[in-house]
Short mmCIF file of C-alpha atoms in Angstrom, two decimals:
data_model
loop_
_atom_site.label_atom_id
_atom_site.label_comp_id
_atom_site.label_asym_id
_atom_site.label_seq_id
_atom_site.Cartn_x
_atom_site.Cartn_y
_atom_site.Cartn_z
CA UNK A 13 32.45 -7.39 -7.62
CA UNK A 14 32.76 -6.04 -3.74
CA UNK A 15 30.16 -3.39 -4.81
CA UNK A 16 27.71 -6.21 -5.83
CA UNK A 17 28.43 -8.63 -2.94
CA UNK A 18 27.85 -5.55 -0.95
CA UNK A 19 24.59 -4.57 -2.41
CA UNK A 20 23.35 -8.55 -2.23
CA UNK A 21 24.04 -8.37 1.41
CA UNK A 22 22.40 -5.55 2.38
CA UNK A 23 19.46 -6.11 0.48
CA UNK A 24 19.09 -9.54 1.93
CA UNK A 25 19.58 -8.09 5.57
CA UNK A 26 17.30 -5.36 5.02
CA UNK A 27 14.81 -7.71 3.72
CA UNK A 28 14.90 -9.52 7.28
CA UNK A 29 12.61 -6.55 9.17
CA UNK A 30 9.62 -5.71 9.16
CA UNK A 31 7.90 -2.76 7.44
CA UNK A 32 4.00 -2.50 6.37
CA UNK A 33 0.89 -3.14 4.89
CA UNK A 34 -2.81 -1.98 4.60
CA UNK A 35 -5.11 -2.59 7.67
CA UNK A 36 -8.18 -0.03 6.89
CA UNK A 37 -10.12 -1.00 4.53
CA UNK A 38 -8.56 -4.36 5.50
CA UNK A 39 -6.15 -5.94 2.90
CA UNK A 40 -5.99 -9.34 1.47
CA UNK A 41 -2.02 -9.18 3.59
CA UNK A 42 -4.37 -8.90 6.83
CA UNK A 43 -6.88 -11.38 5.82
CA UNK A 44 -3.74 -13.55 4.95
CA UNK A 45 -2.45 -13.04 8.49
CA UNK A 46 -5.54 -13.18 10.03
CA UNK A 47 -5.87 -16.72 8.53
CA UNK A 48 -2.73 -17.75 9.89
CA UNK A 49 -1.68 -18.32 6.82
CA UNK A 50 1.16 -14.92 6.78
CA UNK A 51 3.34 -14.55 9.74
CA UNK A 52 4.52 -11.31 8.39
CA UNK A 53 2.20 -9.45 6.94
CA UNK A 54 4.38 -6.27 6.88
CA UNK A 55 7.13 -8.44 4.51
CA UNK A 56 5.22 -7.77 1.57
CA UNK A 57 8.55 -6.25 0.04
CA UNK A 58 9.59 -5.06 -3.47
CA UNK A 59 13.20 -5.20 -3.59
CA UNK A 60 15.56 -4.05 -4.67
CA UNK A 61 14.44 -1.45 -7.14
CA UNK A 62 15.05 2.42 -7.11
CA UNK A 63 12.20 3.57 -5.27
CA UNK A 64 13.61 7.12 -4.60
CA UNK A 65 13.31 10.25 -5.64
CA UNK A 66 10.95 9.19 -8.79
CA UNK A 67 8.10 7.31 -6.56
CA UNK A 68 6.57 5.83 -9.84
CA UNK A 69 9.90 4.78 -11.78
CA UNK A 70 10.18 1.02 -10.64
CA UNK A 71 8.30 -1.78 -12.32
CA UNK A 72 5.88 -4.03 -10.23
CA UNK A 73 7.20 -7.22 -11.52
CA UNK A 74 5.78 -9.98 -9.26
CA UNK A 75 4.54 -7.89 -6.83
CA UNK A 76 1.65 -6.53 -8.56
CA UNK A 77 -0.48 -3.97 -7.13
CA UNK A 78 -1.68 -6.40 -4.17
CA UNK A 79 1.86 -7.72 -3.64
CA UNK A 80 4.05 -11.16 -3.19
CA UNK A 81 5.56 -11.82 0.27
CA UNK A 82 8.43 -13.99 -0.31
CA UNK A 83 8.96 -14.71 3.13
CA UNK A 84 5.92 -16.94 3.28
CA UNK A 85 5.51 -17.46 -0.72
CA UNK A 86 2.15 -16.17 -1.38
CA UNK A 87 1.07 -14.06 -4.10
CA UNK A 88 -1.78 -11.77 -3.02
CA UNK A 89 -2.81 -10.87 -6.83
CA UNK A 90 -4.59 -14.30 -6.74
CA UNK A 91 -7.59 -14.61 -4.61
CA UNK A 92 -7.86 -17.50 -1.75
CA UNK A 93 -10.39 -19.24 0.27
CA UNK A 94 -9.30 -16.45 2.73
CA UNK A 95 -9.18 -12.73 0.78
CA UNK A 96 -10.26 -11.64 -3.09
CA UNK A 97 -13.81 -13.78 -2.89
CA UNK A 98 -16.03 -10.49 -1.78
CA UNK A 99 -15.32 -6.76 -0.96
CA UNK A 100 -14.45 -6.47 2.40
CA UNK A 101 -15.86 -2.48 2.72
CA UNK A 102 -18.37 -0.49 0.55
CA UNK A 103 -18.44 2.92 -0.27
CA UNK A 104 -20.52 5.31 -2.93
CA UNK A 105 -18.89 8.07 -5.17
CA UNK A 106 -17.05 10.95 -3.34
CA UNK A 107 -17.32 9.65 -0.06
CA UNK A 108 -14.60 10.55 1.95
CA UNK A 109 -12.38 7.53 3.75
CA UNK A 110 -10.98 7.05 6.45
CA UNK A 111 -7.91 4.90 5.25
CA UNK A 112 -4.47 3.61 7.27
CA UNK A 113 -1.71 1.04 7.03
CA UNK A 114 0.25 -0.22 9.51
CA UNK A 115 4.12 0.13 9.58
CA UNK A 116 6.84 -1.80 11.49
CA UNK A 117 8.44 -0.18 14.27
CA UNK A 118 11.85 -1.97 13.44
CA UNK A 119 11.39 -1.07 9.18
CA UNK A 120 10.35 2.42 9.03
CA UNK A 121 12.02 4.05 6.33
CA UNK A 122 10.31 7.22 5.66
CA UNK A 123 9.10 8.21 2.05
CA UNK A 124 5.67 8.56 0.63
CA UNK A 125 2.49 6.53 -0.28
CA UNK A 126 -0.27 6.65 -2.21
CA UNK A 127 -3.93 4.76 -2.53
CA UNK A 128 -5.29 4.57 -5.81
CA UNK A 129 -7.98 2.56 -7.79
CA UNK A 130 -7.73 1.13 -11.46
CA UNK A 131 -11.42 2.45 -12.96
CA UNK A 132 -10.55 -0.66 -15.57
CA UNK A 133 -12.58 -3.44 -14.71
CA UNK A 134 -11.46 -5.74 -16.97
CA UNK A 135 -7.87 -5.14 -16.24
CA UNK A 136 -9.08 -5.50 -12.43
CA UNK A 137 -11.10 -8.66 -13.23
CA UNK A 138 -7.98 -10.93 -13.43
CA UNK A 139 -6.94 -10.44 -10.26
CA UNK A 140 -10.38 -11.18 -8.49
CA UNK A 141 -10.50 -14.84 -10.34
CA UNK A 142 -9.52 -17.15 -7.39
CA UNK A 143 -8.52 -19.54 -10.53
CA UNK A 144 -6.32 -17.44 -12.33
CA UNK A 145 -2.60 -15.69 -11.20
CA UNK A 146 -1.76 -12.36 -13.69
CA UNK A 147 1.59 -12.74 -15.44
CA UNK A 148 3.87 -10.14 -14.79
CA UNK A 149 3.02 -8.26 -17.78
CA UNK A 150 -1.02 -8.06 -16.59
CA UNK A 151 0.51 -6.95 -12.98
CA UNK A 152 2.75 -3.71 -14.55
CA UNK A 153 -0.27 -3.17 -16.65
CA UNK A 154 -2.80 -2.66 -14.06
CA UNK A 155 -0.16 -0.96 -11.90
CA UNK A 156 0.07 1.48 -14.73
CA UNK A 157 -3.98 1.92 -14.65
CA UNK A 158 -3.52 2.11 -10.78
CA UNK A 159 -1.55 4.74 -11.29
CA UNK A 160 -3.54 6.54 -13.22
CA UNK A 161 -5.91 5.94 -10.49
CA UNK A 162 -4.31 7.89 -7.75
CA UNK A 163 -6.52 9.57 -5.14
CA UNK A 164 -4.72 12.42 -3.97
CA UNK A 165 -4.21 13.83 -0.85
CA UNK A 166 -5.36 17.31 -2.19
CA UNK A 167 -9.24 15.83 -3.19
CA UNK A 168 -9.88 15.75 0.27
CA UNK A 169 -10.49 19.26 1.50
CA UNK A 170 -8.52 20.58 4.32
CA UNK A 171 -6.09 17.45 4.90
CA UNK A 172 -2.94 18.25 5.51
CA UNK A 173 -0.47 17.67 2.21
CA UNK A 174 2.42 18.68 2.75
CA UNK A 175 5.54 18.08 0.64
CA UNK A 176 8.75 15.41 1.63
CA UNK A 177 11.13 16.82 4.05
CA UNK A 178 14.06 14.77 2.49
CA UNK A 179 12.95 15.92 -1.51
CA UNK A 180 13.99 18.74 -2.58
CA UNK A 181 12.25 20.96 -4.34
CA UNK A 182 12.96 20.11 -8.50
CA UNK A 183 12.86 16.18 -7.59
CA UNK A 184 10.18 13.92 -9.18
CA UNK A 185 9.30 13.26 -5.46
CA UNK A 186 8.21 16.53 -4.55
CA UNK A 187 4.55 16.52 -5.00
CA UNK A 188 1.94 16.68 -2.98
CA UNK A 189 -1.17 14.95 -4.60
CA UNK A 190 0.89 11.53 -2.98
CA UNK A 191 0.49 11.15 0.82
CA UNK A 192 4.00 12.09 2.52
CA UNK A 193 5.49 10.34 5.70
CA UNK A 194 7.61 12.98 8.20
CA UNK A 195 11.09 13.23 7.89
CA UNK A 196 13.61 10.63 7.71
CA UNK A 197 17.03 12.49 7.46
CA UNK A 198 15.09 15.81 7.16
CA UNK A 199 12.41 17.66 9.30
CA UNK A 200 11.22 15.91 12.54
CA UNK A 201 12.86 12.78 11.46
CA UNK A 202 9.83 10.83 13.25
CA UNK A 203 9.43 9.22 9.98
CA UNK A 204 5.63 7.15 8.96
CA UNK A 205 5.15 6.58 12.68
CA UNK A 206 5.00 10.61 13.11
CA UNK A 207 2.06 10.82 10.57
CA UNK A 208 -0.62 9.49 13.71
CA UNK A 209 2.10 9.44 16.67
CA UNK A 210 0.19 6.22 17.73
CA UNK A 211 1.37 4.17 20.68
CA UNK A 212 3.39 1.09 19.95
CA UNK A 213 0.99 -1.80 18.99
CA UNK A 214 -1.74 0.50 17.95
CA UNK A 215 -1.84 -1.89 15.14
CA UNK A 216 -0.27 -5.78 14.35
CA UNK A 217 3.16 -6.04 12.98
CA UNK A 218 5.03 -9.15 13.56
CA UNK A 219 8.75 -7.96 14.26
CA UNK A 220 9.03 -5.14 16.65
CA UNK A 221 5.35 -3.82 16.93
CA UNK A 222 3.06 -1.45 14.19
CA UNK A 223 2.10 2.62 14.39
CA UNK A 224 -1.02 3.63 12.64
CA UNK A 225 -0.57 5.68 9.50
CA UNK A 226 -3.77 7.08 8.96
CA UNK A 227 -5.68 9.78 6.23
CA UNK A 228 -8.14 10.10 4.12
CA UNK A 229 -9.10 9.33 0.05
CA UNK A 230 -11.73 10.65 -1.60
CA UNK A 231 -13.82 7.61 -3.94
CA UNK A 232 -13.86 8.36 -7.26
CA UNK A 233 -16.99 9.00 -9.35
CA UNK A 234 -16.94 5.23 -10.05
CA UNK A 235 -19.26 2.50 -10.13
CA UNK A 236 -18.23 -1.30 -9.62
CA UNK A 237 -19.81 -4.42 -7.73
CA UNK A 238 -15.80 -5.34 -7.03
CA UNK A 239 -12.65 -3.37 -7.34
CA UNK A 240 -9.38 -3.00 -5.82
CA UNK A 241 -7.92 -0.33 -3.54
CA UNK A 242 -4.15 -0.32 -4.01
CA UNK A 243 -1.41 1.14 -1.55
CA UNK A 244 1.83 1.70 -2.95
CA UNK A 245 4.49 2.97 -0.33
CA UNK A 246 7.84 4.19 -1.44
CA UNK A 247 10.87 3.70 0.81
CA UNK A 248 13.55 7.00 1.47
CA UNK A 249 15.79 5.23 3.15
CA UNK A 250 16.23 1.69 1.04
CA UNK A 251 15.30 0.49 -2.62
CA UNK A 252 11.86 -0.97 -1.41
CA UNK A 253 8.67 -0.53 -2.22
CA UNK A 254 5.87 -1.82 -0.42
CA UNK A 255 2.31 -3.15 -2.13
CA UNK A 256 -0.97 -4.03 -0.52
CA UNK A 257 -4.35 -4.14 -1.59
CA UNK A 258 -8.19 -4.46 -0.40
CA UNK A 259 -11.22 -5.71 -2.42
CA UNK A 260 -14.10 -2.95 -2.25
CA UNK A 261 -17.41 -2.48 -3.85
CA UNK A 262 -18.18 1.39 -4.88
CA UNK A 263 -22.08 1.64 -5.47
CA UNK A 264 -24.64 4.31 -4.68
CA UNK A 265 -24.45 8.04 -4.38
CA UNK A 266 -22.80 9.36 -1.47
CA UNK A 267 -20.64 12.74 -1.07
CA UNK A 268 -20.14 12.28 2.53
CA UNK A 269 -17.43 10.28 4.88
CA UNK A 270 -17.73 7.03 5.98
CA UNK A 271 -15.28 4.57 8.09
CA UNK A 272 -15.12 1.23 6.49
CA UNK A 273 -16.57 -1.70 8.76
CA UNK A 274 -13.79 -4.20 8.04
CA UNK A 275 -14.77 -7.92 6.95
CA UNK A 276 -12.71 -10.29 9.04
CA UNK A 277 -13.18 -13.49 6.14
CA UNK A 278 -12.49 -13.48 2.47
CA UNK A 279 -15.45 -14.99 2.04
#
């Protein structure tokens, strides 16, 4: 009974700090903030679940792939007036991105993250009707095509993917086709915020000021008028993980890199 009063407690005060969210391509979490409508866009917590060392073991529940911030009680797996109406960046197949989230200088727990894109649009298609919120079944089935969708860090050629200083080798976290933060416990211990080294503030968090945590994806040979990029980060350091999603289009032929030019409207 301690044990459990224990656990309750510290996954309630855990839950009180900040952490992060997608800012590049922006995500309907930024579009939410930017709308005044979230006042902590980096609370977009799933908690508590075992979210270390197998990065892919814990169900979505209400989370989804786009996330549910309890703090302000909005699900982002339903579109708005303010994010899901329209794509907010375009890209063609196998253009290179320039992608990045934002994490909390007061809730960085190390771990790893990855983007990835569900290439099944009519999985995808329920959670672009504004009049319509997924069950929790439809949100662990389209994070299951999501993850099947993963754009690894090794498509891009010559980005740095290096494996988890705190997984050891034999773990289900060491792999390297997921994006890694720095060490926690292990290696430099600068954690996410050592991925860019950004100053404090070099992008919005509402606790204690964000650090960029930027790479790049490669887009998948992949047609659709409206789709969903997905970011799935996976705490070391406490059963959370952390989802946030943008609405893209994919159209064209491309094969080269692009930086998104990020809508500041849902509409």
């Amino acid at each position: 009974m301690v044990s459990l009063i224990t656990f309750t407690a510290l996954s309630l005060a855990t839950s009180v700090y900040g952490h992060g969210y997608l800012v590049v391509p922006n995500s309907r979490t930024g579009l939410g903030h930017e709308a005044s409508l979230d006042t902590c866009p980096e609370c977009t917590i799933l908690e508590p679940v075992e979210a270390w060392p197998d990065v892919v073991a814990a169900p979505v529940g209400r989370s989804g792939p786009c996330g549910y911030n309890a703090r302000v009680s909005i699900d982002y797996n339903q579109p708005s007036e303010n994010w899901g109406k329209t794509p907010v960046a375009t890209y063609a197949p196998g253009d290179v991105v320039d992608v990045q989230w934002c994490v909390d200088a007061n809730g960085d727990h190390g771990g790893m993250f990855s983007y990835r894109i569900c290439q099944d649009q009519t999985i995808v298609d329920k959670f672009l009707d504004a009049a319509y919120l997924p069950t929790d079944e439809e949100k662990q089935a389209a994070e299951e095509c999501f993850q099947k969708g993963t754009l690894n860090c090794t498509d891009v050629s010559g980005q740095d993917c290096g494996y988890n200083p705190d997984c050891a080798s034999g773990e289900a976290c060491y792999r390297n086709d997921w994006f890694t933060c720095n060490g926690f416990e292990g290696g430099d211990q600068t954690k996410c915020k050592g991925v860019d080294n950004a100053e404090l503030n070099s992008c919005y968090t509402s606790i204690a000021g964000g650090y960029t945590v930027s790479k790049k994806i490669k887009i998948p040979d992949y047609s659709s008028d409206h789709t969903l990029l997905s970011l799935r980060w996976n705490s070391f350091q406490t059963g959370q993980v952390y989802l946030t999603c943008s609405d893209i289009a994919i159209s064209g032929s491309g094969n080269g890199t692009t930086t998104p030019t990020n809508s500041t409207t849902g509409a």
